[in-house]
Coordinates of C-alpha atoms in Angstrom, one line a residue:
X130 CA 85.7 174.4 90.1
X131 CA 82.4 176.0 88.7
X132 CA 84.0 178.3 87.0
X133 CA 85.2 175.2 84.6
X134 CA 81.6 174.4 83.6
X135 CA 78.9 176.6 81.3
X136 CA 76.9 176.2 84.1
X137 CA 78.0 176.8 88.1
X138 CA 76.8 173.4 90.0
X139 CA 74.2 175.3 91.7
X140 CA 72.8 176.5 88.4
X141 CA 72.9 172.9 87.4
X142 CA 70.9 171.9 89.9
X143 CA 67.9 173.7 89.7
X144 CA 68.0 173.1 86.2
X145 CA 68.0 169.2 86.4
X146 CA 65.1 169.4 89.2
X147 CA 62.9 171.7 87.0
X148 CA 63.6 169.6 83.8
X149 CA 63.1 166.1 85.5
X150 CA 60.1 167.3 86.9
X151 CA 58.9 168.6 83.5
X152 CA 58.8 164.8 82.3
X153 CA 57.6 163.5 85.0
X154 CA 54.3 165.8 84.7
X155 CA 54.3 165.3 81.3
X156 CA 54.2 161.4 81.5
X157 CA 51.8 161.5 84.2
X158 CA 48.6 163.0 82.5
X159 CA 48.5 161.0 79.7
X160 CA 49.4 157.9 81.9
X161 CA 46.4 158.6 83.7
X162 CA 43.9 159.2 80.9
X163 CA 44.7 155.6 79.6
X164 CA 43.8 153.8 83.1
X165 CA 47.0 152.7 83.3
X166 CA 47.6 151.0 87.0
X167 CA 49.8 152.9 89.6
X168 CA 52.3 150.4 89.6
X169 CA 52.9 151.1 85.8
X170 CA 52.8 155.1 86.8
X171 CA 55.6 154.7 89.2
X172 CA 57.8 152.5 87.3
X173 CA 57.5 154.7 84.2
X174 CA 58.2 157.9 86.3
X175 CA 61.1 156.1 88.0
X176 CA 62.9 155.1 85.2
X177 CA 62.0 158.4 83.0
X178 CA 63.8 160.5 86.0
X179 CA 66.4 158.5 86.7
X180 CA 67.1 158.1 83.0
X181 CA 67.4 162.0 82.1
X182 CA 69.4 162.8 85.6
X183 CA 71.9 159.8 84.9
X184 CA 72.2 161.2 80.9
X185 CA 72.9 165.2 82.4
X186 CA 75.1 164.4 84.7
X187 CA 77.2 162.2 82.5
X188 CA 77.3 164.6 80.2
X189 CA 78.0 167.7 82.2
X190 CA 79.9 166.4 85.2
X191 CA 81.4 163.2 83.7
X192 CA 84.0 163.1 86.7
X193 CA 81.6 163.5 89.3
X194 CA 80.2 159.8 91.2
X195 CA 76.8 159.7 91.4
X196 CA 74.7 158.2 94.4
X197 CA 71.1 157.2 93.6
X198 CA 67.8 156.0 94.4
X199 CA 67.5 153.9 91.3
X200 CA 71.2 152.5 91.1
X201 CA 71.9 152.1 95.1
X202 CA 75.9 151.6 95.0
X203 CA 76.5 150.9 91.4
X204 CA 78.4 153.8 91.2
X205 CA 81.9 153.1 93.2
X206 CA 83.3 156.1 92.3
X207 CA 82.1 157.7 94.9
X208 CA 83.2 156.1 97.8
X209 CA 87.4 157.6 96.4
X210 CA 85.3 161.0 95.2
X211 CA 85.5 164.4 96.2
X212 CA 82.2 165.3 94.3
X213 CA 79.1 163.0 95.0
X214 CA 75.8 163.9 93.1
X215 CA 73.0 162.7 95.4
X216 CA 69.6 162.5 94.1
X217 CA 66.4 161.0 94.1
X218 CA 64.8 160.9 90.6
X219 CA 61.3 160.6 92.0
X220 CA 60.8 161.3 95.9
X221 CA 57.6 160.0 96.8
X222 CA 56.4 157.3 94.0
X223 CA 53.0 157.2 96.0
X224 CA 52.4 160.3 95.3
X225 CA 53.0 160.6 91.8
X226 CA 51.0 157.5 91.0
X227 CA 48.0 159.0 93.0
X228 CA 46.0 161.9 91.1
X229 CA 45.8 165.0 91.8
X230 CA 48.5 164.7 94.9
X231 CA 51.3 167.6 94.7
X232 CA 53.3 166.3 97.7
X233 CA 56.2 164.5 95.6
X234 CA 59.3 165.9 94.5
X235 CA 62.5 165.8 93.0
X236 CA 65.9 166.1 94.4
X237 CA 69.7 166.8 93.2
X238 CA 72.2 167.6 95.5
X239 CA 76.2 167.8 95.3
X240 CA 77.9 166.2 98.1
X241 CA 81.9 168.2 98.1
X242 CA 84.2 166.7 100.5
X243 CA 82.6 166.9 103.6
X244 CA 79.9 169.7 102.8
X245 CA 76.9 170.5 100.5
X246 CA 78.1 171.9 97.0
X247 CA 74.7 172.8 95.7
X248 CA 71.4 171.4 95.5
X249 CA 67.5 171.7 94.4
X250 CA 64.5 170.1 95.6
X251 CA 61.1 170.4 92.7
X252 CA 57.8 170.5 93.6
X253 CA 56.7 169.9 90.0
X254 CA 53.1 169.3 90.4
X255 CA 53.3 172.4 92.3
X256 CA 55.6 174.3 90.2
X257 CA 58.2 175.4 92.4
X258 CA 61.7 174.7 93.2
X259 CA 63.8 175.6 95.8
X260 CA 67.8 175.9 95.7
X261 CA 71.0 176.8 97.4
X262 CA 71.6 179.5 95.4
X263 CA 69.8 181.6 95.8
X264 CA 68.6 180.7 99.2
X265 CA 65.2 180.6 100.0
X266 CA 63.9 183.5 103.1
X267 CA 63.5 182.2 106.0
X268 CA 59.5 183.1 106.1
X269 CA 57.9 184.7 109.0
X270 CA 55.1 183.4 110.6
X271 CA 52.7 183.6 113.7
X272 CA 50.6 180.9 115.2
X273 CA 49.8 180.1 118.5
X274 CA 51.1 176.5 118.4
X275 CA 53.7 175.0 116.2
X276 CA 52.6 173.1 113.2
X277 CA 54.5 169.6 112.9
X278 CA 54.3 167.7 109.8
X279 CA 54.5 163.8 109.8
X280 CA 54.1 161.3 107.1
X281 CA 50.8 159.9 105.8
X282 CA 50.9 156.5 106.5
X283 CA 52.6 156.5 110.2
X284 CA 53.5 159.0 112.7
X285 CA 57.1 158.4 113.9
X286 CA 57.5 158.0 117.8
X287 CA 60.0 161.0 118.4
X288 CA 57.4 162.9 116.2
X289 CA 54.7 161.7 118.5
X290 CA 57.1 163.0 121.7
X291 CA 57.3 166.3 120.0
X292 CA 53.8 166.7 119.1
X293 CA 53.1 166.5 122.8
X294 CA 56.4 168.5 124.1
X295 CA 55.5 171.3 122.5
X296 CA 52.0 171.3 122.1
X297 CA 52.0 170.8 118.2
X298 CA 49.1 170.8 115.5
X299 CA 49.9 167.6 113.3
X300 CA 49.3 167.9 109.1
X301 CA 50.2 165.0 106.9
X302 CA 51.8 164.7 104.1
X303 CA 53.6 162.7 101.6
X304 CA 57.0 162.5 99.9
X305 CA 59.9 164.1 102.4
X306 CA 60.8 166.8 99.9
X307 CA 57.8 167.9 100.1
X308 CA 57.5 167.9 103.8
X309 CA 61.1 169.6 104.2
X310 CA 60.1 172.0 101.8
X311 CA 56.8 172.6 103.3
X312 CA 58.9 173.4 106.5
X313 CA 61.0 176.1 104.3
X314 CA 57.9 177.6 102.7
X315 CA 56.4 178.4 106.2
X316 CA 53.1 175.7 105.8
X317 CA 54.5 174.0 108.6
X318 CA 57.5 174.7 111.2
X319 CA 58.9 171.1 112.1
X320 CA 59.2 168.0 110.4
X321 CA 60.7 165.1 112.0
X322 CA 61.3 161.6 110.8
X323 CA 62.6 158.0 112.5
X324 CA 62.5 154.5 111.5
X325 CA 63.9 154.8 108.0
X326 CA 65.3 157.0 105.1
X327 CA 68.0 156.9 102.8
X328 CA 70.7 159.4 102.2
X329 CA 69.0 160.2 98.9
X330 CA 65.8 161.0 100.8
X331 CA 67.7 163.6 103.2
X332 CA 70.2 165.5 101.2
X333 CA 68.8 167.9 99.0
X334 CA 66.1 168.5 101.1
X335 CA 68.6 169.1 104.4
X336 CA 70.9 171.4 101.8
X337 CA 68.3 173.6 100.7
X338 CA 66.7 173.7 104.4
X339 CA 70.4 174.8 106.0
X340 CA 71.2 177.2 103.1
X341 CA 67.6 179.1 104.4
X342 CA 68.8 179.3 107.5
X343 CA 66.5 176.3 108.8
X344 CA 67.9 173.6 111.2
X345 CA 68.5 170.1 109.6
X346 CA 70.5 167.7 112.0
X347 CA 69.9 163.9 112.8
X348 CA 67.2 163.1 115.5
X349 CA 70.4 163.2 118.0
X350 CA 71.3 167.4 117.1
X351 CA 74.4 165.7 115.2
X352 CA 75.4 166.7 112.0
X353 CA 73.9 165.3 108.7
X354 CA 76.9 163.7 106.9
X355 CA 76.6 162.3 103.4
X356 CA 78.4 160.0 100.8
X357 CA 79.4 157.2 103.8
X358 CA 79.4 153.4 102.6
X359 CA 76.0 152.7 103.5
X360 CA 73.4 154.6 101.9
X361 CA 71.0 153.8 105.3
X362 CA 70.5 157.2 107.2
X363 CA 67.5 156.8 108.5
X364 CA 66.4 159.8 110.8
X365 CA 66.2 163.3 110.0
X366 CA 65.2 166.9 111.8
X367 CA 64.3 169.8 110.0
X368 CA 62.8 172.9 111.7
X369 CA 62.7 176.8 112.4
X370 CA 65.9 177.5 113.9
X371 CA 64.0 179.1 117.0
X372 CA 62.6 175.8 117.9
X373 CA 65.8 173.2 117.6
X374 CA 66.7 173.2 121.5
X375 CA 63.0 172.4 122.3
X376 CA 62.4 169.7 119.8
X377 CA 65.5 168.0 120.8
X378 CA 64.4 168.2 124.0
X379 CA 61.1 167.0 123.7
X380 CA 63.0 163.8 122.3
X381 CA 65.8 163.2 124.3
X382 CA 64.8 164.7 128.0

């Protein structure tokens, strides 16, 4: 199939989540200078990413169905499709609207039948991306306690269980791209979410994660399936493959 296209789907990918974040930096300076309230900041990074991602795909994968943040179900395509484009235009709208915070993202991911095509997650206030292809390393790292990463606002209870089972340090931080990601750079070694998420939140984040050679299941060990009816998924592992069995275990007994 990628061999019909200019560019393979991988390729694609990391493309679209470098260029979306390249507007989405480049409407966020000039957004700030003008005191513009973060309200206005998220809507007009929103619609900017979800605008250009919506354009590319249409014009380089016009069969493809297309599951996103901004347009929930709109596109029925996908629930008859073998390929399901999965992103998030703008992972962590907080974030962006906050300056000076680098923990939001961007993410594209193919969904192929019943398995990850491709996919990309940006760090664009960062400057980095991560893909499928080629895969991130698996970094290697020593501490003397694991380092779990939780979300800003509230720390989920089977986070809280692991932070205890295992004797965790806690860091916090924002979007979940950017805490997945943080996972695959080596910052931290676990990051584990309950009590809401999307599949747009998940995928592209789980895809590159796996392709690393990271664990990515739900909070139950089972497998992360995409493109079902309802877009709620709403729990998510990701972690050093070394440490699965003992995070599970921490939650479940």
């Amino acid at each position: 199939m990628a061999a019909m296209f200019a560019e393979t789907d991988a390729e694609l990918a990391a493309r679209l989540a470098v260029q979306t974040g390249q507007i989405l930096v480049g409407i966020r300076e000039p957004l700030f200078a003008s005191g513009a309230p973060q309200w206005e900041v998220k809507d007009a990074g929103d619609a900017a990413a979800q605008a250009f991602l919506a354009a590319e795909l249409h014009a380089h994968r016009p069969d493809d169905a297309v599951l996103s943040e901004e347009e929930g179900q709109t596109d029925q395509r996908r629930f008859d499709a073998e390929r399901v484009w999965i992103i998030d235009p703008l992972d962590g709208t907080r974030e962006f609207s906050e300056p000076g915070r680098t923990d939001w993202a961007v993410h594209v991911a193919l969904w192929e039948r019943d398995r990850f095509g491709a996919a990309a997650v940006s760090l664009p206030a960062a400057n980095a991306v991560f893909a499928t292809e080629p895969a991130p390393p698996l970094p290697q790292v020593e501490r003397e306690r694991p380092r779990l990463i939780t979300s800003r606002s509230r720390a989920p209870y089977s986070a809280v269980l692991v932070a205890e089972g295992l004797g965790c340090d806690a860091v916090r931080l924002g979007s979940a791209g950017a805490k997945a990601m943080a996972v695959v750079m080596g910052h931290a070694d676990i990051y584990v979410h309950d009590g809401g998420m999307y599949q747009w939140d998940s995928a592209a984040p789980a895809a590159v994660a796996m392709a690393a050679g990271f664990h990515a299941s739900r909070l139950d060990g089972s497998a992360l399936v995409y493109n079902a009816r309802d877009p709620w998924l709403p729990d998510f592992i990701v972690c050093r493959p070394e440490l699965a069995d003992d995070v599970l275990r921490s939650i479940w007994g």
